[in-house]
Tab-separated table of C-alpha atoms in Angstrom:
chain	number	residue	atom	x	y	z
W	232	UNK	CA	9.004	-13.371	-13.978
W	233	UNK	CA	11.651	-14.363	-11.478
W	234	UNK	CA	10.347	-14.629	-7.947
W	235	UNK	CA	12.167	-12.799	-5.186
W	236	UNK	CA	12.107	-13.450	-1.495
W	237	UNK	CA	11.738	-9.872	-0.350
W	238	UNK	CA	11.848	-6.135	-1.011
W	239	UNK	CA	14.752	-4.930	1.161
W	240	UNK	CA	14.403	-1.534	2.785
W	241	UNK	CA	17.886	-1.527	4.348
W	242	UNK	CA	21.214	-2.620	2.846
W	243	UNK	CA	22.423	-4.735	5.765
W	244	UNK	CA	22.138	-5.345	9.484
W	245	UNK	CA	24.407	-2.454	10.485
W	246	UNK	CA	21.820	-0.914	12.816
W	247	UNK	CA	21.215	-4.227	14.573
W	248	UNK	CA	24.965	-4.862	14.863
W	249	UNK	CA	25.330	-1.487	16.538
W	250	UNK	CA	22.576	-2.305	19.053
W	251	UNK	CA	24.268	-5.611	19.854
W	252	UNK	CA	27.687	-3.958	20.224
W	253	UNK	CA	26.178	-1.420	22.637
W	254	UNK	CA	24.505	-4.256	24.582
W	255	UNK	CA	21.100	-2.717	23.901
W	256	UNK	CA	20.065	-6.046	22.355
W	257	UNK	CA	21.132	-9.461	23.645
W	258	UNK	CA	18.415	-11.612	22.031
W	259	UNK	CA	17.134	-11.774	18.466
W	260	UNK	CA	13.902	-13.542	17.608
W	261	UNK	CA	14.071	-14.884	14.045
W	262	UNK	CA	10.444	-15.114	12.930
W	263	UNK	CA	8.353	-16.474	10.074
W	264	UNK	CA	4.588	-15.895	9.704
W	265	UNK	CA	2.685	-19.181	9.601
W	266	UNK	CA	-0.524	-19.991	7.700
W	267	UNK	CA	-2.667	-18.358	10.386
W	268	UNK	CA	-0.583	-15.182	10.523
W	269	UNK	CA	1.200	-16.068	13.759
W	270	UNK	CA	4.858	-15.363	14.433
W	271	UNK	CA	6.878	-18.572	14.719
W	272	UNK	CA	10.619	-18.957	15.179
W	273	UNK	CA	13.476	-19.070	17.662
W	274	UNK	CA	15.141	-16.870	20.261
W	275	UNK	CA	18.802	-16.569	19.268
W	276	UNK	CA	21.760	-15.136	21.143
W	277	UNK	CA	22.355	-11.727	19.571
W	278	UNK	CA	26.115	-12.155	19.087
W	279	UNK	CA	25.541	-15.502	17.397
W	280	UNK	CA	22.893	-13.931	15.190
W	281	UNK	CA	25.043	-11.087	13.871
W	282	UNK	CA	28.160	-13.276	13.583
W	283	UNK	CA	26.628	-16.376	12.001
W	284	UNK	CA	22.911	-16.216	11.205
W	285	UNK	CA	23.060	-12.964	9.223
W	286	UNK	CA	25.307	-14.634	6.656
W	287	UNK	CA	24.557	-18.324	7.152
W	288	UNK	CA	20.826	-18.151	7.778
W	289	UNK	CA	18.778	-20.242	10.154
W	290	UNK	CA	16.454	-23.213	9.940
W	291	UNK	CA	13.168	-24.539	11.263
W	292	UNK	CA	10.975	-27.586	10.756
W	293	UNK	CA	8.871	-27.071	7.637
W	294	UNK	CA	5.786	-28.330	9.456
W	295	UNK	CA	5.444	-24.856	10.994
W	296	UNK	CA	4.054	-23.786	7.605
W	297	UNK	CA	1.682	-26.762	7.488
W	298	UNK	CA	-0.025	-26.937	10.868
W	299	UNK	CA	-3.233	-25.848	12.559
W	300	UNK	CA	-3.945	-23.603	15.518
W	301	UNK	CA	-2.919	-26.372	17.933
W	302	UNK	CA	0.420	-26.921	16.132
W	303	UNK	CA	-0.507	-30.502	15.266
W	304	UNK	CA	1.466	-32.135	12.432
W	305	UNK	CA	-1.141	-32.648	9.696
W	306	UNK	CA	-1.353	-35.072	6.806
W	307	UNK	CA	-1.823	-34.161	3.170
W	308	UNK	CA	0.702	-31.346	2.748
W	309	UNK	CA	3.407	-31.653	0.110
W	310	UNK	CA	5.701	-29.286	2.007
W	311	UNK	CA	5.850	-31.306	5.206
W	312	UNK	CA	4.459	-34.645	6.333
W	313	UNK	CA	5.491	-37.968	7.826
W	314	UNK	CA	6.189	-39.149	4.278
W	315	UNK	CA	8.814	-36.412	3.860
W	316	UNK	CA	10.308	-37.004	7.307
W	317	UNK	CA	9.257	-33.565	8.564
W	318	UNK	CA	12.397	-31.942	7.193
W	319	UNK	CA	13.625	-28.380	7.584
W	320	UNK	CA	13.366	-25.203	5.585
W	321	UNK	CA	16.140	-22.618	5.685
W	322	UNK	CA	15.452	-19.137	7.025
W	323	UNK	CA	16.917	-16.125	5.244
W	324	UNK	CA	16.866	-13.046	7.522
W	325	UNK	CA	15.414	-9.934	5.888
W	326	UNK	CA	17.611	-6.859	6.550
W	327	UNK	CA	14.650	-4.620	5.750
W	328	UNK	CA	12.543	-6.156	8.508
W	329	UNK	CA	14.579	-5.851	11.706
W	330	UNK	CA	12.914	-4.278	14.745
W	331	UNK	CA	13.931	-3.543	18.315
W	332	UNK	CA	10.939	-4.486	20.468
W	333	UNK	CA	9.993	-1.840	22.989
W	334	UNK	CA	7.799	-4.240	24.991
W	335	UNK	CA	10.557	-6.829	25.611
W	336	UNK	CA	13.886	-6.239	27.347
W	337	UNK	CA	16.927	-6.051	25.064
W	338	UNK	CA	15.150	-7.996	22.327
W	339	UNK	CA	14.955	-7.505	18.568
W	340	UNK	CA	12.826	-9.379	16.046
W	341	UNK	CA	13.897	-10.082	12.477
W	342	UNK	CA	11.533	-11.456	9.858
W	343	UNK	CA	12.855	-14.228	7.654
W	344	UNK	CA	11.868	-15.805	4.361
W	345	UNK	CA	11.503	-19.580	4.197
W	346	UNK	CA	13.835	-21.145	1.622
W	347	UNK	CA	13.337	-24.639	0.220
W	348	UNK	CA	15.871	-27.335	-0.646
W	349	UNK	CA	16.053	-25.983	-4.214
W	350	UNK	CA	17.412	-22.666	-2.912
W	351	UNK	CA	14.275	-20.740	-3.849
W	352	UNK	CA	11.591	-19.233	-1.621
W	353	UNK	CA	8.906	-21.598	-0.339
W	354	UNK	CA	5.986	-20.730	-2.591
W	355	UNK	CA	3.241	-21.491	-0.052
W	356	UNK	CA	4.739	-19.309	2.708
W	357	UNK	CA	2.381	-16.358	3.325
W	358	UNK	CA	5.138	-13.762	3.090
W	359	UNK	CA	6.209	-15.145	-0.286
W	360	UNK	CA	2.643	-15.236	-1.622
W	361	UNK	CA	2.381	-11.499	-0.942
W	362	UNK	CA	5.857	-10.829	-2.348
W	363	UNK	CA	4.830	-12.414	-5.672
W	364	UNK	CA	2.034	-9.864	-6.026
W	365	UNK	CA	4.409	-7.004	-5.240
W	366	UNK	CA	6.750	-8.305	-7.945
W	367	UNK	CA	3.845	-8.318	-10.414
W	368	UNK	CA	2.990	-4.725	-9.503
W	369	UNK	CA	6.611	-3.660	-9.901
W	370	UNK	CA	6.744	-5.212	-13.379
W	371	UNK	CA	3.868	-2.908	-14.367
W	372	UNK	CA	5.428	0.189	-12.825
W	373	UNK	CA	2.803	0.298	-10.069
W	374	UNK	CA	3.377	0.824	-6.357
W	375	UNK	CA	0.778	-0.161	-3.768
W	376	UNK	CA	0.237	1.650	-0.495
W	377	UNK	CA	-1.968	0.073	2.148
W	378	UNK	CA	-3.277	0.981	5.558
W	379	UNK	CA	-4.717	-1.656	7.866
W	380	UNK	CA	-7.543	-0.944	10.293
W	381	UNK	CA	-8.082	-3.727	12.803
W	382	UNK	CA	-10.273	-4.462	15.787
W	383	UNK	CA	-9.893	-6.672	18.828
W	384	UNK	CA	-11.622	-7.252	22.154
W	385	UNK	CA	-9.986	-6.681	25.542
W	386	UNK	CA	-11.163	-8.738	28.511
W	387	UNK	CA	-9.941	-9.372	32.024
W	388	UNK	CA	-7.875	-12.542	32.324
W	389	UNK	CA	-9.043	-15.373	34.580
W	390	UNK	CA	-6.362	-17.907	35.492
W	391	UNK	CA	-9.048	-20.317	36.711
W	392	UNK	CA	-10.628	-20.231	33.245
W	393	UNK	CA	-7.917	-21.524	30.865
W	394	UNK	CA	-10.297	-21.848	27.905
W	395	UNK	CA	-11.289	-18.153	28.110
W	396	UNK	CA	-15.032	-18.844	28.355
W	397	UNK	CA	-17.205	-15.802	29.115
W	398	UNK	CA	-14.330	-13.525	30.123
W	399	UNK	CA	-15.413	-10.121	31.427
W	400	UNK	CA	-14.750	-7.272	28.940
W	401	UNK	CA	-12.929	-4.174	30.158
W	402	UNK	CA	-16.106	-2.215	29.409
W	403	UNK	CA	-19.614	-3.567	28.983
W	404	UNK	CA	-21.464	-0.784	27.168
W	405	UNK	CA	-21.297	0.918	23.792
W	406	UNK	CA	-18.245	3.207	23.908
W	407	UNK	CA	-18.028	3.867	20.173
W	408	UNK	CA	-15.932	7.032	19.646
W	409	UNK	CA	-15.927	7.657	23.407
W	410	UNK	CA	-13.053	9.608	24.930
W	411	UNK	CA	-13.838	8.714	28.541
W	412	UNK	CA	-12.403	5.261	29.142
W	413	UNK	CA	-11.954	3.020	32.187
W	414	UNK	CA	-8.517	3.623	33.757
W	415	UNK	CA	-7.321	0.103	32.905
W	416	UNK	CA	-8.051	0.767	29.234
W	417	UNK	CA	-6.392	4.185	29.245
W	418	UNK	CA	-3.215	2.667	30.709
W	419	UNK	CA	-3.271	-0.090	28.098
W	420	UNK	CA	-3.624	2.465	25.287
W	421	UNK	CA	-0.761	4.537	26.697
W	422	UNK	CA	1.539	1.522	27.000
W	423	UNK	CA	0.652	0.230	23.528
W	424	UNK	CA	1.130	3.566	21.787
W	425	UNK	CA	4.371	4.250	23.671
W	426	UNK	CA	5.785	0.879	22.605
W	427	UNK	CA	4.846	1.331	18.957
W	428	UNK	CA	6.293	4.850	18.905
W	429	UNK	CA	9.425	3.420	20.513
W	430	UNK	CA	9.964	1.098	17.567
W	431	UNK	CA	9.394	3.919	15.084
W	432	UNK	CA	5.882	2.975	14.082
W	433	UNK	CA	3.226	5.114	15.761
W	434	UNK	CA	-0.402	4.208	15.164
W	435	UNK	CA	-2.568	6.657	13.258
W	436	UNK	CA	-5.534	6.434	15.629
W	437	UNK	CA	-7.036	4.353	18.425
W	438	UNK	CA	-10.711	4.296	19.365
W	439	UNK	CA	-13.182	2.252	21.337
W	440	UNK	CA	-15.973	0.528	19.407
W	441	UNK	CA	-19.587	-0.447	19.929
W	442	UNK	CA	-18.896	-4.022	21.008
W	443	UNK	CA	-18.238	-4.835	24.647
W	444	UNK	CA	-14.498	-4.393	25.231
W	445	UNK	CA	-13.896	-3.741	21.529
W	446	UNK	CA	-11.049	-1.526	20.307
W	447	UNK	CA	-10.048	-0.331	16.828
W	448	UNK	CA	-6.506	0.604	15.801
W	449	UNK	CA	-5.710	2.323	12.495
W	450	UNK	CA	-2.220	2.254	11.010
W	451	UNK	CA	-0.512	4.674	8.596
W	452	UNK	CA	-0.185	3.878	4.895
W	453	UNK	CA	2.912	2.035	3.766
W	454	UNK	CA	4.527	-0.739	1.776
W	455	UNK	CA	2.206	-3.814	1.870
W	456	UNK	CA	4.895	-6.254	3.024
W	457	UNK	CA	6.032	-3.910	5.772
W	458	UNK	CA	2.400	-3.246	6.748
W	459	UNK	CA	1.764	-6.981	7.143
W	460	UNK	CA	4.987	-7.480	9.116
W	461	UNK	CA	4.166	-4.618	11.438
W	462	UNK	CA	0.601	-5.820	11.869
W	463	UNK	CA	1.927	-9.086	13.301
W	464	UNK	CA	4.284	-7.142	15.558
W	465	UNK	CA	1.342	-5.035	16.728
W	466	UNK	CA	-0.616	-8.167	17.623
W	467	UNK	CA	2.411	-9.517	19.488
W	468	UNK	CA	2.708	-6.238	21.399
W	469	UNK	CA	-1.016	-6.080	22.173
W	470	UNK	CA	-1.127	-9.641	23.493
W	471	UNK	CA	2.072	-9.221	25.528
W	472	UNK	CA	1.056	-5.903	27.090
W	473	UNK	CA	-2.439	-7.200	27.770
W	474	UNK	CA	-1.082	-10.240	29.605
W	475	UNK	CA	1.232	-8.031	31.661
W	476	UNK	CA	-1.813	-5.973	32.673
W	477	UNK	CA	-3.943	-8.993	33.572
W	478	UNK	CA	-5.934	-8.746	30.345
W	479	UNK	CA	-6.528	-10.836	27.230
W	480	UNK	CA	-6.411	-9.380	23.683
W	481	UNK	CA	-8.836	-11.389	21.520
W	482	UNK	CA	-8.366	-11.210	17.737
W	483	UNK	CA	-11.164	-13.613	16.795
W	484	UNK	CA	-13.402	-12.460	13.937
W	485	UNK	CA	-16.479	-13.231	16.045
W	486	UNK	CA	-15.371	-12.995	19.686
W	487	UNK	CA	-18.975	-13.142	20.904
W	488	UNK	CA	-22.376	-13.760	19.372
W	489	UNK	CA	-23.422	-10.571	17.604
W	490	UNK	CA	-19.950	-8.986	17.799
W	491	UNK	CA	-17.631	-8.886	14.805
W	492	UNK	CA	-14.023	-7.702	14.704
W	493	UNK	CA	-12.565	-6.717	11.343
W	494	UNK	CA	-9.256	-6.031	9.645
W	495	UNK	CA	-10.103	-3.662	6.805
W	496	UNK	CA	-7.604	-3.018	4.005
W	497	UNK	CA	-7.291	0.530	2.640
W	498	UNK	CA	-5.547	0.519	-0.746
W	499	UNK	CA	-4.077	3.157	-3.050
W	500	UNK	CA	-1.980	2.668	-6.191
W	501	UNK	CA	0.687	4.972	-7.630
W	502	UNK	CA	2.160	4.940	-11.128
W	503	UNK	CA	5.912	4.985	-11.783
W	504	UNK	CA	5.887	8.788	-11.412
W	505	UNK	CA	4.145	8.681	-8.045
W	506	UNK	CA	0.795	9.847	-9.430
W	507	UNK	CA	-2.234	8.283	-7.660
W	508	UNK	CA	-4.099	6.003	-10.076
W	509	UNK	CA	-7.344	6.375	-8.131
W	510	UNK	CA	-7.333	10.195	-7.958
W	511	UNK	CA	-10.519	12.008	-8.958
W	512	UNK	CA	-10.439	14.607	-11.713
W	513	UNK	CA	-13.037	17.353	-11.298
W	514	UNK	CA	-15.080	15.031	-9.122
W	515	UNK	CA	-15.023	12.182	-11.658
W	516	UNK	CA	-13.999	8.729	-10.482
W	517	UNK	CA	-11.254	7.356	-12.780
W	518	UNK	CA	-11.634	4.170	-14.793
W	519	UNK	CA	-8.912	2.539	-12.679
W	520	UNK	CA	-11.192	2.564	-9.630
W	521	UNK	CA	-14.015	0.843	-11.495
W	522	UNK	CA	-11.688	-1.751	-12.988
W	523	UNK	CA	-10.102	-2.468	-9.609
W	524	UNK	CA	-13.528	-2.871	-8.026
W	525	UNK	CA	-14.584	-5.108	-10.910
W	526	UNK	CA	-11.597	-7.365	-10.340
W	527	UNK	CA	-12.334	-7.575	-6.632
W	528	UNK	CA	-16.015	-8.398	-7.077
W	529	UNK	CA	-15.168	-11.051	-9.684
W	530	UNK	CA	-12.742	-12.865	-7.391
W	531	UNK	CA	-13.802	-12.256	-3.777
W	532	UNK	CA	-16.583	-14.901	-3.833
W	533	UNK	CA	-13.888	-17.513	-4.568
W	534	UNK	CA	-11.090	-16.383	-2.244
W	535	UNK	CA	-12.726	-16.766	1.143
W	536	UNK	CA	-10.008	-19.172	2.294
W	537	UNK	CA	-7.436	-16.373	1.968
W	538	UNK	CA	-9.590	-13.698	3.606
W	539	UNK	CA	-11.435	-15.725	6.255
W	540	UNK	CA	-9.513	-18.896	7.199
W	541	UNK	CA	-11.461	-20.334	10.149
W	542	UNK	CA	-14.941	-21.589	10.977
W	543	UNK	CA	-15.353	-18.648	13.351
W	544	UNK	CA	-14.528	-16.173	10.551
W	545	UNK	CA	-17.949	-16.667	8.976
W	546	UNK	CA	-19.879	-15.961	12.177
W	547	UNK	CA	-18.921	-12.308	11.699
W	548	UNK	CA	-20.889	-11.876	8.461
W	549	UNK	CA	-24.212	-10.950	10.068
W	550	UNK	CA	-26.565	-8.261	8.673
W	551	UNK	CA	-26.545	-5.009	10.602
W	552	UNK	CA	-23.154	-5.543	12.260
W	553	UNK	CA	-21.030	-3.464	9.832
W	554	UNK	CA	-19.604	-6.671	8.360
W	555	UNK	CA	-20.439	-7.244	4.681
W	556	UNK	CA	-22.978	-9.911	3.777
W	557	UNK	CA	-23.036	-9.271	0.016
W	558	UNK	CA	-20.363	-8.700	-2.621
W	559	UNK	CA	-21.262	-5.122	-3.497
W	560	UNK	CA	-19.522	-1.761	-3.695
W	561	UNK	CA	-20.513	1.801	-2.945
W	562	UNK	CA	-19.300	5.316	-2.328
W	563	UNK	CA	-18.759	5.735	1.422
W	564	UNK	CA	-21.168	2.835	2.057
W	565	UNK	CA	-20.230	0.668	5.040
W	566	UNK	CA	-22.842	-1.966	4.189
W	567	UNK	CA	-20.827	-3.012	1.112
W	568	UNK	CA	-17.832	-5.320	0.846
W	569	UNK	CA	-15.917	-2.650	-1.096
W	570	UNK	CA	-16.194	0.953	0.061
W	571	UNK	CA	-14.842	3.877	-1.948
W	572	UNK	CA	-13.425	6.390	0.511
W	573	UNK	CA	-11.999	9.903	0.300
W	574	UNK	CA	-11.919	12.696	-2.256
W	575	UNK	CA	-9.544	14.005	-4.894
W	576	UNK	CA	-6.032	12.572	-4.680
W	577	UNK	CA	-7.016	10.715	-1.492
W	578	UNK	CA	-9.696	8.569	-3.122
W	579	UNK	CA	-8.998	4.916	-2.347
W	580	UNK	CA	-10.552	1.474	-1.889
W	581	UNK	CA	-11.470	-0.153	1.400
W	582	UNK	CA	-11.809	-3.946	1.406
W	583	UNK	CA	-14.134	-4.703	4.326
W	584	UNK	CA	-14.213	-8.498	3.945
W	585	UNK	CA	-11.259	-9.590	6.160
W	586	UNK	CA	-11.878	-10.182	9.852
W	587	UNK	CA	-9.501	-9.694	12.757
W	588	UNK	CA	-8.358	-13.307	12.382
W	589	UNK	CA	-7.183	-12.815	8.805
W	590	UNK	CA	-3.632	-13.543	7.761
W	591	UNK	CA	-2.676	-10.072	6.441
W	592	UNK	CA	-0.184	-11.453	3.904
W	593	UNK	CA	-2.825	-13.656	2.293
W	594	UNK	CA	-5.588	-11.041	2.435
W	595	UNK	CA	-3.308	-8.408	0.887
W	596	UNK	CA	-2.112	-10.841	-1.786
W	597	UNK	CA	-5.701	-11.748	-2.693
W	598	UNK	CA	-6.651	-8.064	-2.866
W	599	UNK	CA	-3.688	-7.059	-5.035
W	600	UNK	CA	-4.096	-10.026	-7.401
W	601	UNK	CA	-7.767	-9.166	-7.874
W	602	UNK	CA	-7.060	-5.481	-8.477
W	603	UNK	CA	-4.356	-6.316	-11.022
W	604	UNK	CA	-6.741	-8.651	-12.839
W	605	UNK	CA	-9.360	-5.922	-12.928
W	606	UNK	CA	-6.909	-3.387	-14.338
W	607	UNK	CA	-5.515	-5.843	-16.898
W	608	UNK	CA	-8.928	-6.948	-18.164
W	609	UNK	CA	-10.780	-3.646	-17.624
W	610	UNK	CA	-13.392	-5.428	-15.550
W	611	UNK	CA	-16.568	-3.376	-15.257
W	612	UNK	CA	-18.441	-3.723	-11.965
W	613	UNK	CA	-22.203	-3.266	-11.559
W	614	UNK	CA	-23.490	0.138	-10.546
W	615	UNK	CA	-22.376	1.297	-7.097
W	616	UNK	CA	-24.820	0.359	-4.391
W	617	UNK	CA	-26.974	3.031	-2.773
W	618	UNK	CA	-28.687	2.163	0.495
W	619	UNK	CA	-28.333	-0.968	2.610
W	620	UNK	CA	-26.698	-3.903	0.837
W	621	UNK	CA	-27.138	-6.245	3.803
W	622	UNK	CA	-30.320	-8.028	2.740
W	623	UNK	CA	-30.482	-7.588	-1.033
W	624	UNK	CA	-31.547	-11.021	-2.378
W	625	UNK	CA	-30.194	-10.158	-5.822
W	626	UNK	CA	-26.656	-9.344	-4.650
W	627	UNK	CA	-24.066	-12.149	-4.522
W	628	UNK	CA	-23.914	-13.305	-0.877
W	629	UNK	CA	-20.767	-13.647	1.194
W	630	UNK	CA	-20.167	-17.353	1.967
W	631	UNK	CA	-22.046	-18.447	5.045
W	632	UNK	CA	-19.433	-20.956	6.163
W	633	UNK	CA	-15.893	-22.160	5.640
W	634	UNK	CA	-17.326	-25.123	3.727
W	635	UNK	CA	-19.043	-22.778	1.254
W	636	UNK	CA	-15.794	-20.865	0.827
W	637	UNK	CA	-13.904	-24.116	0.237
W	638	UNK	CA	-16.439	-25.207	-2.388
W	639	UNK	CA	-16.013	-21.891	-4.251
W	640	UNK	CA	-12.210	-21.874	-4.091
W	641	UNK	CA	-11.489	-24.023	-7.196
W	642	UNK	CA	-13.680	-21.825	-9.402
W	643	UNK	CA	-11.698	-18.605	-8.979
W	644	UNK	CA	-11.564	-16.802	-12.355
W	645	UNK	CA	-7.992	-15.610	-11.789
W	646	UNK	CA	-5.443	-17.392	-13.992
W	647	UNK	CA	-3.728	-19.936	-11.747
W	648	UNK	CA	-0.286	-18.443	-12.301
W	649	UNK	CA	-1.482	-15.065	-10.995
W	650	UNK	CA	-2.190	-16.255	-7.444
W	651	UNK	CA	-3.554	-19.765	-6.925
W	652	UNK	CA	-0.772	-21.845	-8.382
W	653	UNK	CA	-1.287	-25.578	-7.990
W	654	UNK	CA	0.875	-25.770	-4.877
W	655	UNK	CA	-0.735	-22.741	-3.215
W	656	UNK	CA	-4.272	-23.939	-3.987
W	657	UNK	CA	-3.564	-27.457	-2.707
W	658	UNK	CA	-1.844	-26.199	0.453
W	659	UNK	CA	-4.644	-23.902	1.607
W	660	UNK	CA	-7.386	-26.305	0.527
W	661	UNK	CA	-5.786	-28.955	2.738
W	662	UNK	CA	-5.621	-26.507	5.641
W	663	UNK	CA	-9.321	-25.651	5.302
W	664	UNK	CA	-10.316	-29.310	5.207
W	665	UNK	CA	-8.403	-29.996	8.412
W	666	UNK	CA	-10.093	-27.013	10.089
W	667	UNK	CA	-13.508	-28.299	9.045
W	668	UNK	CA	-12.728	-31.823	10.226
W	669	UNK	CA	-11.836	-30.605	13.721
W	670	UNK	CA	-15.124	-28.745	14.030
W	671	UNK	CA	-17.102	-31.629	12.550
W	672	UNK	CA	-16.068	-34.075	15.275
W	673	UNK	CA	-15.764	-31.715	18.260
W	674	UNK	CA	-18.630	-31.592	20.765
W	675	UNK	CA	-19.134	-27.950	21.772
W	676	UNK	CA	-20.762	-26.168	24.703
W	677	UNK	CA	-23.670	-25.346	22.395
W	678	UNK	CA	-24.164	-29.046	21.624
W	679	UNK	CA	-24.423	-29.750	25.335
W	680	UNK	CA	-26.613	-26.733	26.011
W	681	UNK	CA	-29.138	-27.717	23.361
W	682	UNK	CA	-28.801	-31.481	23.741
W	683	UNK	CA	-29.221	-31.902	27.489
W	684	UNK	CA	-32.612	-31.449	29.148
W	685	UNK	CA	-33.120	-28.224	31.047
W	686	UNK	CA	-32.795	-28.636	34.842
């Protein structure tokens, strides 16, 4: 199957050209998602973008796709290293992913695909990893629709506290499903929703959660690539608006001990005629649901690096916190990793494993590859779980650490060509090892707290 760099949703940049001509946009940010799901790129003069970059493309140092949270150049990556001279990749703007940003003056953002020296897409780029799975679905006449449901914590900023230690949350009690919010939070919600509506992408719902300062945002169903793109734009908007309001938006998976923030994936599949593959018939769950669940449960124990990429990710998987601790599935059961939700034509899967720090492109790619494997091989899962799956000693446990996830990564039962090609596997294994090394040698506040004598 020939790989493609994108699924265009617009024929050209006519709409952006019109905005530039009307002086509604004077700056274009050309952006690529990095390994951690962060937007990286350049601010470009809008006239230069529509005159030159649209046809000629852009460029950036390839190390952006091979770096850690501190943007340190790292050793061991084939794509970029000192041995390769830290060369460039080309950037091909995606006409189907151009957005006018309502939270920045006269600014648009355009997603780009990273192109290697051979003229093909960079295989380890997160956007391309997801695109490969969409190509595989298309070849089978299947269309995926996903909705992301993510959480984050809002705290007050403290300029005297640059490392964000013990920041005060905007509310300090359980406000799960509450409709009476502190004024600062209400204003933030209003600004955030207004901005997202302004760019043509209203959220489905916003609610406060049980954690201190914790918020959940649910997004409408859509194309997986577009959903991932827009999720990154949402995070950019949330962080920008929070900073403007004197707040901090925290997307860590475990922002505080005992608090977990998730990024659940809701998934439906349609056949080539638009018929839902997961639809119930007279209350009977179709085989496709079981096979999809079987594929997920077979592969999830081995794909932690794609779902949960940091050391902090694994501090979320604590019993009783609504984060899964076992690889189980159940009908409307929030203690399981896979929850079957809805009725009739609306029946769908919810993957509850990813945390708020997940890279949505990688998590979606892992989910789709697993579901395809389950459908192809008619993988039968165990019986759906009834009751609490948190502490079942017989259920396969979620990895307790990034090291455990790294150890399980090479044993994934998926055929390598389906997802973990040699270059992809090596790239993300190297990233995990660097993350572990940093934590191994770093002395933390907890080390000092437990190592020094009490006063």
